[in-house]
XYZ file of C-alpha atoms in Angstrom:
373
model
C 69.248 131.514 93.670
C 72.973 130.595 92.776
C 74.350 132.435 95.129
C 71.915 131.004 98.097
C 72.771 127.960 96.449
C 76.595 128.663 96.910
C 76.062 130.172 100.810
C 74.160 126.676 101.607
C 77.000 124.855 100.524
C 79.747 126.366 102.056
C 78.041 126.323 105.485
C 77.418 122.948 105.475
C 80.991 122.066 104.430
C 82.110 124.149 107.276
C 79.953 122.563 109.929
C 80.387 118.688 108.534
C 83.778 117.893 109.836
C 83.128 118.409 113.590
C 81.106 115.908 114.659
C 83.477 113.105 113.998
C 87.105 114.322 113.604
C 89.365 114.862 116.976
C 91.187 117.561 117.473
C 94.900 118.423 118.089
C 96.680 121.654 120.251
C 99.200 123.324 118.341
C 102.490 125.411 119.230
C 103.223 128.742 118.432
C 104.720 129.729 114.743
C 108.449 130.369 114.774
C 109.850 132.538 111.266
C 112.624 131.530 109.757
C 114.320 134.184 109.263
C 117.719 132.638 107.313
C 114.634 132.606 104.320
C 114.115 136.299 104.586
C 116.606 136.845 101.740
C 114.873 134.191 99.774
C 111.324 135.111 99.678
C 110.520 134.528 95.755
C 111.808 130.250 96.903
C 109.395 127.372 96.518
C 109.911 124.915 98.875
C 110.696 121.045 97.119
C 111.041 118.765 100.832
C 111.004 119.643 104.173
C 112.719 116.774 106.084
C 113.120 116.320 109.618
C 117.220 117.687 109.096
C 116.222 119.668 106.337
C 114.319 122.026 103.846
C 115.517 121.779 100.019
C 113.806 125.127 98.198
C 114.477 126.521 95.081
C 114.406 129.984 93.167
C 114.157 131.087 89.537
C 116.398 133.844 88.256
C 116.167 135.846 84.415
C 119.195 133.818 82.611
C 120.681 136.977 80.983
C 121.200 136.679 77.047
C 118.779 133.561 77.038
C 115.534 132.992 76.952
C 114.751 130.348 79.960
C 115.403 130.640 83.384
C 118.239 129.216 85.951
C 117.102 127.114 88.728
C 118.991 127.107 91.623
C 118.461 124.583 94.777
C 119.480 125.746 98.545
C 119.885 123.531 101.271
C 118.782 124.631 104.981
C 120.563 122.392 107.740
C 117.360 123.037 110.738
C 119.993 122.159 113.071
C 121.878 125.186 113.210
C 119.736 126.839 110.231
C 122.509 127.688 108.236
C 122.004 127.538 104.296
C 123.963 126.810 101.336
C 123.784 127.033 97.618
C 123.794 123.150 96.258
C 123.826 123.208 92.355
C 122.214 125.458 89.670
C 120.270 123.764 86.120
C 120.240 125.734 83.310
C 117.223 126.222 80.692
C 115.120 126.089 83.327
C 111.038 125.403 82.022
C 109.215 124.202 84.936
C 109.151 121.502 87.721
C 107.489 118.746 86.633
C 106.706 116.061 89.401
C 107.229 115.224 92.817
C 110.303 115.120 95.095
C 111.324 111.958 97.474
C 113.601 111.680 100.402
C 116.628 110.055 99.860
C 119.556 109.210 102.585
C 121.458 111.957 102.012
C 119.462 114.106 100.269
C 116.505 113.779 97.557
C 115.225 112.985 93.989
C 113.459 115.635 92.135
C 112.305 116.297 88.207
C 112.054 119.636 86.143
C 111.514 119.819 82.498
C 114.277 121.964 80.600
C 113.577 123.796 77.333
C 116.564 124.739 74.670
C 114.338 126.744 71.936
C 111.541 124.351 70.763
C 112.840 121.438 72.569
C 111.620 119.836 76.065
C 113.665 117.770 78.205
C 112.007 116.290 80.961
C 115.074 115.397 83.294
C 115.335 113.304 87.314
C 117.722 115.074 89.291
C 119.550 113.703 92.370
C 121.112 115.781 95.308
C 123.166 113.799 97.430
C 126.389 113.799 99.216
C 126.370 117.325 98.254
C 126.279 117.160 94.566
C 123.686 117.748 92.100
C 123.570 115.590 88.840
C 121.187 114.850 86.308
C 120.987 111.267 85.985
C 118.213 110.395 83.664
C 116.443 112.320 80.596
C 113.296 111.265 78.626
C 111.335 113.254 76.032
C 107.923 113.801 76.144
C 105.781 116.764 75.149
C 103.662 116.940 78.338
C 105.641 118.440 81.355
C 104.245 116.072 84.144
C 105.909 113.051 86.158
C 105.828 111.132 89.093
C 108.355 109.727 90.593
C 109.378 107.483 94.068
C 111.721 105.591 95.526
C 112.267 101.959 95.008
C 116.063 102.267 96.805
C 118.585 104.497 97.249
C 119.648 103.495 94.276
C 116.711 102.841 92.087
C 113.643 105.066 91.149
C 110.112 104.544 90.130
C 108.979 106.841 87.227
C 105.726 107.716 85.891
C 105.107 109.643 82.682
C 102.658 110.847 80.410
C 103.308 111.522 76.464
C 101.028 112.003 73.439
C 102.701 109.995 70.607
C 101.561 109.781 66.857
C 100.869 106.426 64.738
C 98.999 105.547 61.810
C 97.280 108.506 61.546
C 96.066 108.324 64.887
C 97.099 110.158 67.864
C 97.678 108.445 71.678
C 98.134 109.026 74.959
C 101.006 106.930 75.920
C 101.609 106.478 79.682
C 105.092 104.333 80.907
C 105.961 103.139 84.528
C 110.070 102.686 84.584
C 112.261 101.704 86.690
C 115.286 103.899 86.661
C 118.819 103.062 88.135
C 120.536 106.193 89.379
C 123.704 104.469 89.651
C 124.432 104.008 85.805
C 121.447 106.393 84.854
C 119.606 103.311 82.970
C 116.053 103.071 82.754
C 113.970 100.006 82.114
C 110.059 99.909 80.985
C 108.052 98.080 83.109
C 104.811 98.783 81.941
C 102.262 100.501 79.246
C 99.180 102.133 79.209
C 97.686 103.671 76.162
C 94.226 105.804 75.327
C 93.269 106.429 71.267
C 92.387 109.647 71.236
C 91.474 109.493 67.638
C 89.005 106.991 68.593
C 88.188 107.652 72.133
C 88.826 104.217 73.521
C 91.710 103.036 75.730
C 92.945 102.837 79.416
C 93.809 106.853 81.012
C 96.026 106.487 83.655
C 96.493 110.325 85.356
C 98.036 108.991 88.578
C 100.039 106.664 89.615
C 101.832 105.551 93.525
C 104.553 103.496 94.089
C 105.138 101.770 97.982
C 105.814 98.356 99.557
C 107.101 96.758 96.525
C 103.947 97.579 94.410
C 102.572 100.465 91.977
C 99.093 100.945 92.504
C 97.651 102.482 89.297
C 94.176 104.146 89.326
C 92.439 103.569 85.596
C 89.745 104.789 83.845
C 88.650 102.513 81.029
C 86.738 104.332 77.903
C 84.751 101.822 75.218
C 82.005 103.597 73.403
C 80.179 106.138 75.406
C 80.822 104.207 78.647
C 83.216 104.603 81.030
C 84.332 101.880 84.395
C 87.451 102.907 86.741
C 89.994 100.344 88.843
C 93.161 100.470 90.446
C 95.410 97.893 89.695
C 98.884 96.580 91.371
C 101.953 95.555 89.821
C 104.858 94.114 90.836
C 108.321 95.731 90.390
C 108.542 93.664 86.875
C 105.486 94.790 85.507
C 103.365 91.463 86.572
C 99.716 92.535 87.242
C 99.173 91.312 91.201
C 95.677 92.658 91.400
C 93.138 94.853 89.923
C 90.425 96.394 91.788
C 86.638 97.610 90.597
C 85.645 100.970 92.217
C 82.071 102.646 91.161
C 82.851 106.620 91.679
C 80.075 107.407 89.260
C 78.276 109.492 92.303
C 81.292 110.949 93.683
C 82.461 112.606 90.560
C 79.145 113.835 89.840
C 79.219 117.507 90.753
C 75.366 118.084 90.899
C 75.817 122.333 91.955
C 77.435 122.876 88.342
C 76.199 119.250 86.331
C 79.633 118.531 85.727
C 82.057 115.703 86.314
C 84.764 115.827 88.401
C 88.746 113.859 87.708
C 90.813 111.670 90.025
C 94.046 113.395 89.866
C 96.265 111.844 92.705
C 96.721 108.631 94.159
C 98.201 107.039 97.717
C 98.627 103.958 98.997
C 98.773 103.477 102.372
C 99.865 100.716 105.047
C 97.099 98.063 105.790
C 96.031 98.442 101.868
C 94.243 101.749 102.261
C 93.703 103.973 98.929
C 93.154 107.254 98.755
C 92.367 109.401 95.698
C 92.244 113.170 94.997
C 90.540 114.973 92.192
C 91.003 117.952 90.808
C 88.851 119.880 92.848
C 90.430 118.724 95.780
C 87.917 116.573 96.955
C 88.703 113.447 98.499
C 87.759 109.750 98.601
C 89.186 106.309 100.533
C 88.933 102.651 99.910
C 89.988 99.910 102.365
C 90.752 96.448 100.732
C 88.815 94.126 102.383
C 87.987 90.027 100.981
C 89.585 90.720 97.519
C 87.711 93.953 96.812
C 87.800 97.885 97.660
C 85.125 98.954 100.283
C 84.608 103.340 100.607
C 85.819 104.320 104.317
C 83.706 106.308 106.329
C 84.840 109.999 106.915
C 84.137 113.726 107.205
C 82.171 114.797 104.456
C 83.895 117.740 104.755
C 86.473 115.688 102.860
C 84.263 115.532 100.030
C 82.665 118.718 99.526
C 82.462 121.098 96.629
C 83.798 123.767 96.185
C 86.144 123.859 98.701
C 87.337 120.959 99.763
C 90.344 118.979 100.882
C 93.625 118.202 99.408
C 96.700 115.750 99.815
C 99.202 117.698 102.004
C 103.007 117.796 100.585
C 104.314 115.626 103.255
C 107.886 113.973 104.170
C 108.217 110.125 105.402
C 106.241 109.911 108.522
C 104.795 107.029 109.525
C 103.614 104.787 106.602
C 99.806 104.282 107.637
C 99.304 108.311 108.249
C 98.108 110.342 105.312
C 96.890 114.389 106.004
C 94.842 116.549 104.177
C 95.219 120.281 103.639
C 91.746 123.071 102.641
C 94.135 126.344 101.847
C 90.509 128.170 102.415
C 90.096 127.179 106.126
C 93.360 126.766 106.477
C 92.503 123.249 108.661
C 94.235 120.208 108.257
C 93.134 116.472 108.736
C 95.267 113.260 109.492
C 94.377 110.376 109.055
C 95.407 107.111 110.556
C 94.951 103.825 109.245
C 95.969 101.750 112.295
C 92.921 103.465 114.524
C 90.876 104.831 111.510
C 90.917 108.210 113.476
C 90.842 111.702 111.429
C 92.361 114.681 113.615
C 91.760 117.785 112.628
C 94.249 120.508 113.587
C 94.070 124.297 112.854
C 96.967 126.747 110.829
C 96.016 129.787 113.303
C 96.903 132.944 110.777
C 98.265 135.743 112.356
C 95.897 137.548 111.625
C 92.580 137.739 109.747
C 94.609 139.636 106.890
C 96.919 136.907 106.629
C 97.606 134.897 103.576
C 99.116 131.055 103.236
C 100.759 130.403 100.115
C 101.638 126.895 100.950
C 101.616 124.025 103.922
C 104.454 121.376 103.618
C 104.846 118.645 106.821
C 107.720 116.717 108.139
C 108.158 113.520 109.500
C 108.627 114.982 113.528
C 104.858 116.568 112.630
C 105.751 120.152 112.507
C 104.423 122.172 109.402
C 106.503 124.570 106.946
C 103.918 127.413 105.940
C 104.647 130.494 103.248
C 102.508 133.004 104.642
C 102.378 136.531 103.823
C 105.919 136.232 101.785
C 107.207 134.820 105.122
C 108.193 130.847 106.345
C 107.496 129.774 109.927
C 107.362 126.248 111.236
C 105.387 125.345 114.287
C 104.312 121.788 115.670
C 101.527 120.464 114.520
C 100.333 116.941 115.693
């Protein structure tokens, strides 16, 4: 019976998305063959000038890793080594375009000791310019101006015998490598009460924070804005009691991810990669209509790793169809355009897009880039 249950459910999720999603033509896939040397690289940005990936190498004598960044001009697809971190432990949030190059954090270990660290490559120097400890290896991170940073971190802090979940929004100035608090969040875990706050975005002089509030046994969500001092601007009451709900295993489901997007559009991931949107509309946050391929368990949809673009476009990646969905806010239009593997056989690692619409994929070991949209 489970397994009908499971066949049901997957061929409804693969029929649900074409009755109202356009479609898009695609190009051909082009390798890049200037990676073929660096196969074992993760890519951090792919840019409309160029793709910043990384690789981690044994650190002989020691017992963490090196991390060492590459540049790729797409121009004339030449690539260079730009800077090296010792101690490597593991990336810990997500990268952002910056004029000349881009913002990026990793978490360094030296024996028992974590250092989560922002990074900045530009003008074709790497340097650390900010450090903050905390014991869980996760940030967020986006950019205020060229200059300035937003940064969003968990911790889990002990006081009074009682332990916390501590979450801080700062404001960090890459120029003298200062950063200033601009806001709190905190959940008892002793007691099981208090605000979680697993996601956080950052655009058009606001963070948007999504919220869960726990009292008791009960449990409400929001997302509320702030200004770049901290000032609460808004706060918004969203019931996703009946989206979490994952009825095929009785089980909740978490938002994960947030995005903000032009014309006060939300979006929100979970960690099933399932996917939800909310148009502000007269003061409070109305669900948008879309595919409910979007939504479906188990396999559903995911934010796509994208690079600027324009601000009201958002697209969504299933790794198991290998489809992707944008969506645009100005006409409220989702187009769905297909990877095309080589072959059955084939396998994609990763999808990253760029601001001209073309798409980065690691497949088989291999990059290519085609255009997508």
């Amino acid at each position: 019976m489970k397994k009908l249950l499971f066949m049901v459910i997957c061929i409804f999720m693969l029929s649900s998305c074409s009755s109202d999603i356009d479609t898009s033509d695609t190009g051909e896939f082009h390798q890049l063959y200037e990676l073929d040397n660096h196969q074992d690289a993760s890519i951090l940005l792919y840019t409309d000038k160029y793709i910043y990936f990384y690789e981690i190498t044994e650190n002989k004598g020691h017992d963490n890793a090196v991390f060492t960044l590459y540049e790729q001009n797409m121009k004339d697809n030449s690539v260079r080594l730009s800077g090296t971190i010792d101690g490597f432990y593991m990336t810990a949030g997500s990268p952002v375009p910056l004029k000349d190059g881009l913002a990026f954090t990793v978490c360094t270990k030296e024996g028992e000791e974590l250092t989560n660290c922002l990074y900045c490559y530009t003008d074709g120097t790497l340097s650390r310019v900010y450090t903050w400890d905390s014991n869980i290896p996760m940030s967020y991170i986006s950019k205020i101006s060229e200059k300035e940073l937003a940064l969003f971190y968990p911790c889990s802090e002990a006081h009074d015998g009682e332990e916390f979940y501590v979450y801080r929004i700062l404001r960090v100035h890459s120029g003298d490598h200062t950063g200033e608090e601009i806001a709190q969040f905190q959940y008892n875990i002793t007691g099981g009460e208090g605000e979680i706050v697993p996601t956080v975005d950052y655009s058009n002089g606001l963070f948007h924070i999504f919220v869960k509030s726990v009292q008791g046994s009960g449990s409400s969500y929001s997302i509320c804005a702030l200004d770049a001092d901290g000032e609460k601007t808004a706060e918004y009451s969203i019931d996703l009691e009946d989206f979490l709900y994952l009825e095929p295993v009785s089980s909740y489901d978490s938002v994960y991810r947030i995005r903000c997007l032009e014309g006060s559009f939300f979006v929100l991931q979970t960690l099933n990669s399932r996917i939800i949107i909310f148009e502000e509309a007269g003061g409070r946050l109305v669900q948008v209509e879309a595919p409910e391929c979007l939504r479906a368990f188990p396999e559903g949809y995911k934010i796509a790793e994208s690079c600027g673009g324009r601000p009201g476009e958002i697209y969504f990646v299933n790794m198991f169809q290998d489809n992707l969905i944008k969506f645009d806010t100005s006409s409220r239009q989702f187009t769905e355009s297909t990877i095309e593997k080589g072959d059955d056989e084939s396998y994609i690692k990763s999808v990253y897009i760029n601001p001209d619409g073309n798409i980065l994929v690691n497949m088989d070991g291999y990059f290519y880039t085609k255009k997508l949209f």
